[in-house]
Short mmCIF file of C-alpha atoms in Angstrom, two decimals:
data_model
loop_
_atom_site.label_atom_id
_atom_site.label_comp_id
_atom_site.label_asym_id
_atom_site.label_seq_id
_atom_site.Cartn_x
_atom_site.Cartn_y
_atom_site.Cartn_z
CA UNK V 1 67.74 27.02 -53.30
CA UNK V 2 65.56 29.52 -51.75
CA UNK V 3 62.69 28.39 -53.90
CA UNK V 4 63.29 24.74 -52.94
CA UNK V 5 63.23 25.56 -49.17
CA UNK V 6 60.11 27.63 -49.67
CA UNK V 7 58.47 24.78 -51.40
CA UNK V 8 59.33 22.27 -48.55
CA UNK V 9 57.95 24.52 -45.96
CA UNK V 10 54.73 25.26 -47.77
CA UNK V 11 54.20 21.40 -48.40
CA UNK V 12 54.84 20.61 -44.66
CA UNK V 13 52.41 23.44 -43.54
CA UNK V 14 49.74 21.93 -45.80
CA UNK V 15 50.08 18.45 -44.46
CA UNK V 16 49.83 19.89 -40.86
CA UNK V 17 46.77 21.90 -41.82
CA UNK V 18 44.98 18.93 -43.48
CA UNK V 19 45.72 16.72 -40.64
CA UNK V 20 44.33 19.26 -38.09
CA UNK V 21 41.27 19.57 -40.09
CA UNK V 22 40.69 15.92 -40.27
CA UNK V 23 40.92 15.61 -36.45
CA UNK V 24 38.62 18.43 -35.57
CA UNK V 25 36.03 17.73 -38.22
CA UNK V 26 35.20 13.90 -37.21
CA UNK V 27 31.68 13.00 -38.06
CA UNK V 28 29.33 11.39 -35.66
CA UNK V 29 27.60 8.66 -37.50
CA UNK V 30 25.38 7.26 -34.67
CA UNK V 31 21.56 7.14 -34.61
CA UNK V 32 18.77 6.50 -32.11
CA UNK V 33 16.15 3.85 -31.62
CA UNK V 34 13.01 4.87 -29.85
CA UNK V 35 9.26 3.88 -29.59
CA UNK V 36 6.41 3.07 -27.41
CA UNK V 37 5.38 -0.17 -25.66
CA UNK V 38 1.45 -0.56 -25.60
CA UNK V 39 -1.12 -3.03 -24.73
CA UNK V 40 -2.71 -4.26 -27.98
CA UNK V 41 -5.84 -5.76 -26.23
CA UNK V 42 -6.63 -2.37 -24.41
CA UNK V 43 -6.70 0.08 -27.31
CA UNK V 44 -2.89 0.46 -27.31
CA UNK V 45 -2.79 2.02 -23.94
CA UNK V 46 0.77 2.60 -22.74
CA UNK V 47 2.51 0.17 -20.61
CA UNK V 48 4.64 1.71 -17.79
CA UNK V 49 7.40 -0.31 -16.30
CA UNK V 50 8.14 -2.36 -19.30
CA UNK V 51 11.65 -3.36 -20.05
CA UNK V 52 13.07 -2.97 -23.60
CA UNK V 53 16.53 -4.69 -24.13
CA UNK V 54 18.98 -3.89 -26.94
CA UNK V 55 20.45 -7.41 -26.82
CA UNK V 56 23.80 -7.08 -28.53
CA UNK V 57 24.76 -3.97 -26.64
CA UNK V 58 23.65 -5.30 -23.26
CA UNK V 59 21.56 -2.23 -22.76
CA UNK V 60 18.01 -2.02 -21.24
CA UNK V 61 15.55 0.92 -20.73
CA UNK V 62 12.32 1.01 -18.61
CA UNK V 63 9.33 2.79 -20.03
CA UNK V 64 7.77 5.71 -18.34
CA UNK V 65 4.16 6.37 -17.74
CA UNK V 66 3.73 7.23 -21.49
CA UNK V 67 5.20 3.75 -22.47
CA UNK V 68 8.18 5.47 -24.20
CA UNK V 69 11.80 4.26 -24.43
CA UNK V 70 14.79 5.46 -26.32
CA UNK V 71 18.31 4.22 -27.00
CA UNK V 72 20.75 7.11 -28.05
CA UNK V 73 24.40 6.98 -29.65
CA UNK V 74 23.63 3.68 -31.51
CA UNK V 75 26.21 2.85 -34.11
CA UNK V 76 25.02 1.90 -37.62
CA UNK V 77 23.99 -1.89 -37.86
CA UNK V 78 21.34 -4.38 -37.33
CA UNK V 79 19.99 -5.03 -33.68
CA UNK V 80 17.53 -7.25 -31.86
CA UNK V 81 15.22 -5.69 -29.40
CA UNK V 82 12.93 -7.37 -26.84
CA UNK V 83 10.07 -5.87 -24.80
CA UNK V 84 8.98 -7.60 -21.61
CA UNK V 85 6.34 -6.58 -18.97
CA UNK V 86 4.58 -8.35 -16.24
CA UNK V 87 1.39 -10.12 -17.40
CA UNK V 88 2.38 -9.80 -21.07
CA UNK V 89 4.09 -12.13 -23.55
CA UNK V 90 7.56 -10.90 -24.44
CA UNK V 91 7.98 -9.62 -27.99
CA UNK V 92 11.13 -9.43 -30.18
CA UNK V 93 11.91 -7.31 -33.20
CA UNK V 94 14.85 -6.67 -35.58
CA UNK V 95 15.74 -3.27 -36.57
CA UNK V 96 18.53 -1.67 -38.77
CA UNK V 97 19.98 1.66 -37.98
CA UNK V 98 21.64 3.71 -40.69
CA UNK V 99 24.16 6.62 -40.62
CA UNK V 100 22.58 9.46 -38.56
CA UNK V 101 19.24 7.50 -38.63
CA UNK V 102 16.47 7.83 -36.06
CA UNK V 103 14.56 4.47 -36.04
CA UNK V 104 11.12 3.99 -34.60
CA UNK V 105 10.31 0.48 -33.24
CA UNK V 106 6.97 0.25 -31.46
CA UNK V 107 5.88 -2.94 -29.45
CA UNK V 108 2.22 -3.84 -29.14
CA UNK V 109 2.15 -6.63 -26.27
CA UNK V 110 -0.55 -9.25 -25.88
CA UNK V 111 -1.65 -10.63 -22.49
CA UNK V 112 0.61 -13.45 -21.13
CA UNK V 113 -0.27 -17.08 -21.02
CA UNK V 114 -0.08 -16.95 -17.23
CA UNK V 115 -1.08 -14.28 -14.74
CA UNK V 116 2.06 -13.46 -12.94
CA UNK V 117 3.61 -10.40 -11.07
CA UNK V 118 7.27 -10.20 -10.55
CA UNK V 119 8.61 -7.25 -8.42
CA UNK V 120 11.02 -5.50 -8.47
CA UNK V 121 12.37 -6.15 -11.93
CA UNK V 122 15.43 -3.88 -11.23
CA UNK V 123 17.90 -4.84 -8.49
CA UNK V 124 20.34 -2.12 -7.61
CA UNK V 125 22.91 -3.31 -5.07
CA UNK V 126 24.51 0.07 -4.77
CA UNK V 127 27.90 0.32 -3.12
CA UNK V 128 27.57 -1.98 -0.14
CA UNK V 129 24.55 -4.27 -0.37
CA UNK V 130 25.30 -7.85 -0.61
CA UNK V 131 21.76 -9.37 -1.03
CA UNK V 132 18.49 -8.26 -2.40
CA UNK V 133 15.37 -10.30 -3.34
CA UNK V 134 12.37 -10.26 -5.73
CA UNK V 135 9.01 -11.93 -5.57
CA UNK V 136 7.14 -13.98 -8.04
CA UNK V 137 3.33 -13.83 -7.39
CA UNK V 138 1.09 -16.39 -9.00
CA UNK V 139 -2.30 -14.73 -9.65
CA UNK V 140 -3.69 -17.75 -11.30
CA UNK V 141 -5.67 -20.81 -9.94
CA UNK V 142 -3.08 -23.47 -10.74
CA UNK V 143 0.51 -24.13 -9.63
CA UNK V 144 3.29 -22.64 -11.71
CA UNK V 145 6.92 -23.81 -12.42
CA UNK V 146 9.57 -21.41 -12.92
CA UNK V 147 13.24 -21.61 -13.70
CA UNK V 148 15.83 -18.68 -13.89
CA UNK V 149 18.44 -18.60 -16.81
CA UNK V 150 21.19 -16.37 -18.07
CA UNK V 151 22.35 -15.56 -14.62
CA UNK V 152 25.34 -13.11 -14.59
CA UNK V 153 28.56 -14.53 -13.28
CA UNK V 154 28.71 -12.12 -10.47
CA UNK V 155 25.56 -13.01 -8.70
CA UNK V 156 24.11 -16.35 -7.43
CA UNK V 157 20.26 -16.96 -7.10
CA UNK V 158 18.37 -19.10 -4.54
CA UNK V 159 15.99 -20.75 -5.46
CA UNK V 160 16.74 -20.75 -9.26
CA UNK V 161 14.12 -23.39 -9.90
CA UNK V 162 10.84 -24.03 -8.06
CA UNK V 163 7.06 -23.92 -8.12
CA UNK V 164 4.48 -21.20 -6.90
CA UNK V 165 1.25 -22.41 -5.57
CA UNK V 166 -2.03 -21.01 -6.79
CA UNK V 167 -2.40 -17.38 -5.34
CA UNK V 168 0.85 -17.81 -3.67
CA UNK V 169 4.20 -16.03 -3.83
CA UNK V 170 7.90 -17.13 -3.90
CA UNK V 171 10.73 -14.98 -2.75
CA UNK V 172 13.96 -15.28 -4.64
CA UNK V 173 17.26 -14.20 -3.10
CA UNK V 174 19.92 -12.63 -5.26
CA UNK V 175 23.48 -12.43 -3.69
CA UNK V 176 26.57 -10.65 -4.97
CA UNK V 177 29.54 -13.23 -5.29
CA UNK V 178 32.56 -11.92 -3.20
CA UNK V 179 31.15 -8.39 -2.76
CA UNK V 180 34.32 -6.87 -1.77
CA UNK V 181 36.08 -7.81 -4.93
CA UNK V 182 33.61 -5.69 -7.08
CA UNK V 183 35.98 -2.78 -8.14
CA UNK V 184 34.10 -1.67 -11.20
CA UNK V 185 30.50 -1.23 -12.06
CA UNK V 186 28.74 -4.44 -13.06
CA UNK V 187 25.60 -4.77 -15.11
CA UNK V 188 23.52 -7.72 -16.32
CA UNK V 189 20.24 -9.36 -16.90
CA UNK V 190 18.75 -12.70 -16.03
CA UNK V 191 15.50 -14.27 -17.22
CA UNK V 192 12.58 -15.77 -15.32
CA UNK V 193 10.92 -18.41 -17.37
CA UNK V 194 7.35 -19.30 -16.61
CA UNK V 195 5.58 -21.60 -19.24
CA UNK V 196 5.98 -19.91 -22.58
CA UNK V 197 6.51 -16.47 -20.92
CA UNK V 198 9.78 -14.94 -19.72
CA UNK V 199 10.67 -11.98 -17.65
CA UNK V 200 13.72 -9.89 -17.33
CA UNK V 201 15.45 -8.94 -14.12
CA UNK V 202 17.99 -6.15 -14.47
CA UNK V 203 21.02 -6.16 -12.08
CA UNK V 204 23.48 -3.37 -11.18
CA UNK V 205 26.26 -3.47 -8.85
CA UNK V 206 28.48 -0.44 -8.13
CA UNK V 207 32.18 -0.65 -6.87
CA UNK V 208 32.31 -1.99 -3.23
CA UNK V 209 32.54 0.75 -0.53
CA UNK V 210 32.36 -0.74 2.94
CA UNK V 211 29.58 0.62 5.15
CA UNK V 212 30.89 2.64 8.17
CA UNK V 213 30.16 1.13 11.55
CA UNK V 214 27.78 3.62 13.37
CA UNK V 215 27.06 2.99 17.00
CA UNK V 216 25.63 5.43 19.55
CA UNK V 217 26.56 5.14 23.24
CA UNK V 218 24.24 6.89 25.56
CA UNK V 219 24.97 8.42 28.11
CA UNK V 220 28.87 8.51 27.84
CA UNK V 221 29.30 9.54 31.53
CA UNK V 222 27.93 7.58 34.51
CA UNK V 223 28.10 9.56 37.85
CA UNK V 224 27.30 7.49 40.99
CA UNK V 225 26.28 9.74 43.82
CA UNK V 226 26.99 8.85 47.51
CA UNK V 227 24.66 5.77 47.76
CA UNK V 228 23.74 4.89 44.12
CA UNK V 229 24.70 1.17 43.39
CA UNK V 230 23.57 0.82 39.72
CA UNK V 231 23.38 2.83 36.62
CA UNK V 232 22.83 1.82 32.83
CA UNK V 233 24.07 2.98 29.50
CA UNK V 234 22.59 1.96 26.10
CA UNK V 235 24.38 0.95 22.78
CA UNK V 236 22.32 1.69 19.78
CA UNK V 237 23.30 0.54 16.30
CA UNK V 238 22.79 2.31 13.12
CA UNK V 239 24.67 -0.44 11.07
CA UNK V 240 23.06 -2.98 8.77
CA UNK V 241 24.85 -6.01 10.31
CA UNK V 242 25.25 -7.55 13.72
CA UNK V 243 28.23 -6.36 15.70
CA UNK V 244 30.10 -8.50 18.34
CA UNK V 245 31.27 -6.45 21.34
CA UNK V 246 33.44 -6.81 24.50
CA UNK V 247 33.43 -4.59 27.43
CA UNK V 248 36.01 -3.99 30.08
CA UNK V 249 36.85 -1.39 32.65
CA UNK V 250 39.68 -0.15 34.91
CA UNK V 251 37.82 -0.02 38.30
CA UNK V 252 37.90 -3.13 40.41
CA UNK V 253 34.72 -2.00 42.28
CA UNK V 254 32.53 -2.37 39.17
CA UNK V 255 30.58 -5.29 37.74
CA UNK V 256 29.30 -4.85 34.28
CA UNK V 257 26.48 -6.99 32.54
CA UNK V 258 26.89 -8.16 29.95
CA UNK V 259 30.72 -7.97 29.26
CA UNK V 260 30.26 -9.39 25.80
CA UNK V 261 27.63 -10.26 23.14
CA UNK V 262 26.26 -9.28 19.80
CA UNK V 263 24.54 -5.97 19.09
CA UNK V 264 21.76 -6.72 16.44
CA UNK V 265 21.55 -4.87 13.26
CA UNK V 266 19.87 -1.48 13.99
CA UNK V 267 19.22 -2.84 17.46
CA UNK V 268 19.85 -1.66 20.94
CA UNK V 269 21.47 -3.27 24.00
CA UNK V 270 21.26 -2.03 27.54
CA UNK V 271 24.40 -2.48 29.85
CA UNK V 272 24.13 -2.33 33.75
CA UNK V 273 27.02 -1.15 35.53
CA UNK V 274 27.00 -1.86 39.44
CA UNK V 275 29.24 -0.73 42.23
CA UNK V 276 30.19 -3.77 44.25
CA UNK V 277 29.87 -3.52 48.05
CA UNK V 278 28.67 0.09 47.88
CA UNK V 279 29.20 0.78 51.62
CA UNK V 280 32.83 -0.12 51.48
CA UNK V 281 33.65 2.58 48.89
CA UNK V 282 35.33 5.14 51.22
CA UNK V 283 37.11 7.35 48.64
CA UNK V 284 35.99 8.95 45.37
CA UNK V 285 36.85 6.80 42.40
CA UNK V 286 37.18 7.68 38.75
CA UNK V 287 37.77 5.32 35.82
CA UNK V 288 36.53 4.30 32.34
CA UNK V 289 34.63 1.57 30.62
CA UNK V 290 35.99 0.54 27.18
CA UNK V 291 33.80 -0.94 24.50
CA UNK V 292 35.34 -2.67 21.53
CA UNK V 293 32.92 -3.13 18.58
CA UNK V 294 33.18 -3.38 14.80
CA UNK V 295 36.86 -2.27 14.85
CA UNK V 296 36.13 0.76 16.83
CA UNK V 297 36.70 1.58 20.45
CA UNK V 298 34.16 3.58 22.56
CA UNK V 299 34.62 5.04 26.09
CA UNK V 300 32.32 5.82 28.94
CA UNK V 301 33.78 7.78 31.84
CA UNK V 302 32.66 6.69 35.35
CA UNK V 303 32.93 8.68 38.64
CA UNK V 304 31.90 6.91 41.92
CA UNK V 305 31.37 9.26 44.99
CA UNK V 306 32.43 7.70 48.39
CA UNK V 307 29.56 6.15 50.28
CA UNK V 308 27.43 8.15 52.67
CA UNK V 309 24.16 7.39 54.45
CA UNK V 310 21.00 9.01 53.17
CA UNK V 311 21.01 10.78 50.00
CA UNK V 312 18.56 10.27 47.06
CA UNK V 313 15.19 8.65 47.13
CA UNK V 314 14.92 5.07 45.80
CA UNK V 315 13.52 6.42 42.55
CA UNK V 316 16.72 8.30 42.02
CA UNK V 317 18.67 5.21 42.64
CA UNK V 318 16.85 3.28 39.88
CA UNK V 319 16.37 6.08 37.21
CA UNK V 320 18.54 8.98 37.91
CA UNK V 321 20.65 8.26 34.88
CA UNK V 322 20.11 10.61 32.18
CA UNK V 323 17.86 12.88 34.41
CA UNK V 324 18.46 16.37 32.96
CA UNK V 325 16.13 18.49 35.18
CA UNK V 326 13.80 17.93 38.06
CA UNK V 327 11.36 20.43 39.50
CA UNK V 328 9.83 19.51 42.86
CA UNK V 329 8.23 23.00 43.53
CA UNK V 330 8.95 22.86 47.14
CA UNK V 331 8.33 26.59 47.49
CA UNK V 332 10.54 27.26 44.56
CA UNK V 333 10.68 26.89 40.77
CA UNK V 334 14.26 25.90 40.71
CA UNK V 335 15.65 22.66 39.11
CA UNK V 336 16.97 20.54 41.97
CA UNK V 337 19.63 18.76 39.76
CA UNK V 338 23.21 19.78 39.25
CA UNK V 339 21.78 21.79 36.19
CA UNK V 340 20.17 24.32 38.50
CA UNK V 341 17.79 25.76 35.87
CA UNK V 342 15.74 28.54 37.32
CA UNK V 343 12.02 28.47 36.18
CA UNK V 344 10.22 31.85 36.26
CA UNK V 345 6.69 31.65 37.52
CA UNK V 346 4.38 34.28 36.34
CA UNK V 347 1.01 34.59 38.16
CA UNK V 348 1.65 31.18 39.89
CA UNK V 349 1.49 30.06 43.47
CA UNK V 350 2.48 27.01 45.69
CA UNK V 351 -0.30 24.74 46.98
CA UNK V 352 -0.72 21.53 48.75
CA UNK V 353 0.40 18.44 46.59
CA UNK V 354 -0.92 14.88 46.41
CA UNK V 355 1.78 13.70 48.93
CA UNK V 356 1.76 16.40 51.57
CA UNK V 357 4.60 18.43 49.82
CA UNK V 358 4.20 21.42 47.70
CA UNK V 359 2.87 21.72 44.05
CA UNK V 360 2.69 24.57 41.52
CA UNK V 361 -0.66 26.22 40.81
CA UNK V 362 -0.94 27.94 37.42
CA UNK V 363 -4.43 29.64 37.00
CA UNK V 364 -6.28 29.39 33.76
CA UNK V 365 -4.99 32.80 32.60
CA UNK V 366 -3.23 33.65 29.35
CA UNK V 367 -0.59 35.51 31.36
CA UNK V 368 0.04 32.80 33.86
CA UNK V 369 2.78 30.26 33.12
CA UNK V 370 6.23 28.79 34.09
CA UNK V 371 8.91 29.67 31.76
CA UNK V 372 12.26 27.73 31.86
CA UNK V 373 15.11 28.94 29.86
CA UNK V 374 16.07 25.73 28.25
CA UNK V 375 14.37 23.65 25.55
CA UNK V 376 14.11 20.50 27.62
CA UNK V 377 12.03 18.37 25.18
CA UNK V 378 13.64 18.99 21.73
CA UNK V 379 15.71 15.84 21.46
CA UNK V 380 15.33 12.84 19.07
CA UNK V 381 15.00 10.66 22.13
CA UNK V 382 13.36 12.07 25.28
CA UNK V 383 11.10 11.56 28.21
CA UNK V 384 8.98 13.89 30.39
CA UNK V 385 7.17 12.85 33.44
CA UNK V 386 4.89 14.87 35.82
CA UNK V 387 2.13 14.74 38.25
CA UNK V 388 -1.11 16.91 37.48
CA UNK V 389 -4.41 17.33 39.20
CA UNK V 390 -7.86 17.63 37.44
CA UNK V 391 -6.74 18.37 33.87
CA UNK V 392 -9.01 20.03 31.46
CA UNK V 393 -9.13 21.07 27.78
CA UNK V 394 -6.48 23.61 26.79
CA UNK V 395 -2.74 24.11 26.55
CA UNK V 396 -0.46 22.24 28.88
CA UNK V 397 3.28 22.96 27.49
CA UNK V 398 5.29 23.56 24.51
CA UNK V 399 8.92 24.54 23.43
CA UNK V 400 9.81 27.59 21.65
CA UNK V 401 11.93 27.39 18.49
CA UNK V 402 14.97 29.65 18.52
CA UNK V 403 15.02 30.43 14.77
CA UNK V 404 11.50 31.85 14.43
CA UNK V 405 9.96 31.74 17.91
CA UNK V 406 7.19 29.59 16.86
CA UNK V 407 5.79 26.70 19.17
CA UNK V 408 7.07 23.01 18.84
CA UNK V 409 6.70 19.87 20.89
CA UNK V 410 3.08 20.78 21.75
CA UNK V 411 1.09 18.91 24.50
CA UNK V 412 -2.58 19.88 25.25
CA UNK V 413 -5.86 18.34 25.78
CA UNK V 414 -8.60 18.50 23.21
CA UNK V 415 -12.05 17.11 23.87
CA UNK V 416 -10.88 15.41 26.91
CA UNK V 417 -7.97 13.61 25.39
CA UNK V 418 -4.30 14.36 25.54
CA UNK V 419 -2.65 15.18 22.18
CA UNK V 420 1.14 15.70 21.63
CA UNK V 421 2.80 16.78 18.18
CA UNK V 422 6.43 17.51 17.40
CA UNK V 423 5.32 19.53 14.26
CA UNK V 424 6.31 19.26 10.63
CA UNK V 425 5.47 22.20 8.20
CA UNK V 426 3.47 24.29 10.60
CA UNK V 427 2.05 23.17 13.92
CA UNK V 428 -1.53 24.04 13.17
CA UNK V 429 -1.58 21.58 10.08
CA UNK V 430 0.08 18.91 12.07
CA UNK V 431 -2.30 19.43 14.97
CA UNK V 432 -5.36 19.16 12.90
CA UNK V 433 -4.19 15.94 11.17
CA UNK V 434 -2.73 13.81 14.08
CA UNK V 435 -4.88 11.75 16.44
CA UNK V 436 -5.09 12.19 20.04
CA UNK V 437 -4.12 9.52 22.69
CA UNK V 438 -6.76 7.07 23.95
CA UNK V 439 -6.87 7.06 27.59
CA UNK V 440 -9.36 7.04 30.63
CA UNK V 441 -10.49 9.93 32.99
CA UNK V 442 -7.83 12.15 34.32
CA UNK V 443 -9.76 13.61 37.10
CA UNK V 444 -7.92 13.80 40.45
CA UNK V 445 -4.13 13.36 40.69
CA UNK V 446 -2.28 11.28 37.94
CA UNK V 447 1.33 10.76 36.86
CA UNK V 448 1.55 11.54 33.07
CA UNK V 449 4.69 10.31 31.27
CA UNK V 450 5.69 10.85 27.64
CA UNK V 451 8.35 8.76 25.97
CA UNK V 452 9.19 9.90 22.44
CA UNK V 453 11.79 9.13 19.76
CA UNK V 454 12.47 10.01 16.06
CA UNK V 455 13.41 7.17 13.74
CA UNK V 456 14.36 4.74 16.41
CA UNK V 457 11.23 2.81 17.27
CA UNK V 458 10.06 2.85 13.74
CA UNK V 459 11.91 4.07 10.73
CA UNK V 460 10.90 7.54 9.42
CA UNK V 461 8.34 8.07 12.27
CA UNK V 462 8.16 10.12 15.52
CA UNK V 463 6.79 7.65 18.10
CA UNK V 464 5.38 8.83 21.39
CA UNK V 465 4.28 6.53 24.04
CA UNK V 466 1.84 7.71 26.76
CA UNK V 467 1.91 6.25 30.26
CA UNK V 468 -0.70 7.16 32.81
CA UNK V 469 0.13 6.19 36.59
CA UNK V 470 3.02 4.05 35.46
CA UNK V 471 1.00 2.18 32.92
CA UNK V 472 1.37 2.30 29.12
CA UNK V 473 -1.94 3.20 27.67
CA UNK V 474 -1.31 4.34 23.87
CA UNK V 475 1.13 5.20 21.17
CA UNK V 476 0.78 7.93 18.31
CA UNK V 477 3.17 8.49 15.52
CA UNK V 478 4.02 11.37 13.05
CA UNK V 479 5.63 10.52 9.66
CA UNK V 480 8.77 12.30 8.66
CA UNK V 481 11.70 12.00 6.42
CA UNK V 482 14.74 10.97 8.55
CA UNK V 483 17.05 12.75 6.16
CA UNK V 484 15.14 15.99 6.02
CA UNK V 485 17.02 18.94 7.54
CA UNK V 486 15.24 21.81 5.78
CA UNK V 487 13.02 24.65 7.12
CA UNK V 488 9.98 22.54 6.80
CA UNK V 489 11.39 19.28 8.14
CA UNK V 490 10.62 17.97 11.66
CA UNK V 491 14.32 17.53 12.05
CA UNK V 492 14.55 21.35 12.16
CA UNK V 493 12.84 21.29 15.49
CA UNK V 494 15.31 18.88 17.05
CA UNK V 495 17.83 20.60 19.18
CA UNK V 496 16.50 23.86 17.89
CA UNK V 497 14.44 25.28 20.76
CA UNK V 498 15.44 27.87 23.37
CA UNK V 499 12.82 27.61 26.20
CA UNK V 500 9.99 25.57 27.66
CA UNK V 501 6.61 27.03 28.61
CA UNK V 502 4.19 25.41 31.08
CA UNK V 503 0.62 26.75 31.21
CA UNK V 504 -0.98 30.02 29.54
CA UNK V 505 -2.71 30.06 26.28
CA UNK V 506 -1.42 29.41 22.73
CA UNK V 507 -2.41 31.91 20.11
CA UNK V 508 0.54 32.04 17.79
CA UNK V 509 0.13 32.25 13.95
CA UNK V 510 0.31 28.92 12.05
CA UNK V 511 -0.61 27.19 15.56
CA UNK V 512 -3.90 25.79 16.93
CA UNK V 513 -5.67 28.35 19.04
CA UNK V 514 -5.65 26.72 22.73
CA UNK V 515 -7.04 28.42 25.62
CA UNK V 516 -5.28 28.50 29.04
CA UNK V 517 -6.31 25.72 31.52
CA UNK V 518 -5.88 25.41 35.28
CA UNK V 519 -2.83 23.38 36.10
CA UNK V 520 -1.68 22.01 39.48
CA UNK V 521 1.55 20.26 38.74
CA UNK V 522 4.33 18.60 40.68
CA UNK V 523 7.55 16.57 40.22
CA UNK V 524 8.38 17.32 36.61
CA UNK V 525 11.20 15.18 35.33
CA UNK V 526 12.97 15.91 32.00
CA UNK V 527 15.25 13.11 30.40
CA UNK V 528 17.18 14.48 27.41
CA UNK V 529 18.35 11.86 24.88
CA UNK V 530 17.05 9.13 27.14
CA UNK V 531 13.87 6.89 26.56
CA UNK V 532 12.54 5.69 29.85
CA UNK V 533 11.45 1.96 29.68
CA UNK V 534 8.12 0.62 31.00
CA UNK V 535 9.86 -0.63 34.02
CA UNK V 536 11.47 2.60 34.67
CA UNK V 537 8.21 4.47 34.44
CA UNK V 538 6.70 2.18 36.86
CA UNK V 539 9.62 2.64 39.26
CA UNK V 540 9.10 6.36 39.29
CA UNK V 541 5.33 6.18 39.91
CA UNK V 542 5.76 3.60 42.74
CA UNK V 543 8.43 5.63 44.39
CA UNK V 544 6.82 9.06 44.13
CA UNK V 545 3.17 8.02 44.99
CA UNK V 546 4.65 6.81 48.36
CA UNK V 547 6.25 10.02 49.28
#
């Protein structure tokens, strides 16, 4: 009996051991297909960007600069491969892959019967895009007819047939059908047929993820002083579609224009808020403006001081909104707004201004300057306006970065022309490679205004507009990556400075060597996160020149 039990246990153990070995020692029999796509009429030079399709698998590869492609993990069997490239005739070959076999299949393509460029040949819709397009460019001297076949069932194409004039182009739109219903990756290919040639367009669509509505409201607080009648705020969209909006408020003394409308994709809309019958506001009032847009609600807080005679100059009534600091230099270097920033004048003095008031005199000495303990000009949207007399070559102002004490946001005059750079990499390199503004003579008193933004006026560019005496005269730009946040990116400079320096020389490492220049300045205005319009710049000039 014991022998029988021992035999049964031993037999069961052997079966378990053999089964375990069978599971762990499974053999991978797959092979690979690889090769090169070359131009047979050009000494077999590599063709980059060619599409090689493994038909029965629905797979495709795009060749690199060396013309090479490769399909891995291919099961044993027979396959059809096709190579397609712009301006070449498509070529098809048959291959057989054995167990663990690496098969080489090279393609030598001949020039196409027609001269056509199709770009791009890969359409990647990502997670939210609904519509993309490609272009058929006819490089020949005759009209070409085309038709598109094998269109995947998850997209529609318009126009799917047509003609392209000699030396002309035709844009073809590809739209995902019911984009929100795509819950798994979809891949496919379609064929553009032109004469005896055909071209493959590869399409990939990722599962749908709705784009987040992204809107900036600036400013989010409106403070009406004792006789201000109108202020404004701006709605800026970072969203790829138009957005309908409605605006309401809980103060019966306000009129808002507009109260509804459409904010264009990646556009801006300015909203005016006016206090009705301003003189009859006899008590301080507080309330909110509510904005409904894209399923979100935004709030702008409003305070209206009771009416009193006198108060601000007309220029403040028009463009006080967003004014962060204002230095009038009436025997003081103190900011006259509620910020009350104290500037420190070193080696400076007060002299007569252009309008019978006082101005700040900074002699052409390396040690003479006005230092203000706030960055003032390090925002992605900003404006600075000031009056200056007889400006000459040399350093005018810069901000100091708080993480390395290096200069940024530099304004100076070089060869009689104003030059402004935000800086990327190091300021010396950027200064040497950026153009100056083009403008007329600046002898005598003039009002200089800089309006600058990053990635708003033009994608991936720092755009700065120069106004002289209220008139727009020139624009300069710096290129930059809007997603860069590293040590070398311009983004690193935004909201990263600790003080503002007016006058003196600039002799820092990695910066241009700029001598001190004599400066007589007055009425410096700083707008943080605010881009003055041309009308507002003109308003400031007209009001201040009359003082």
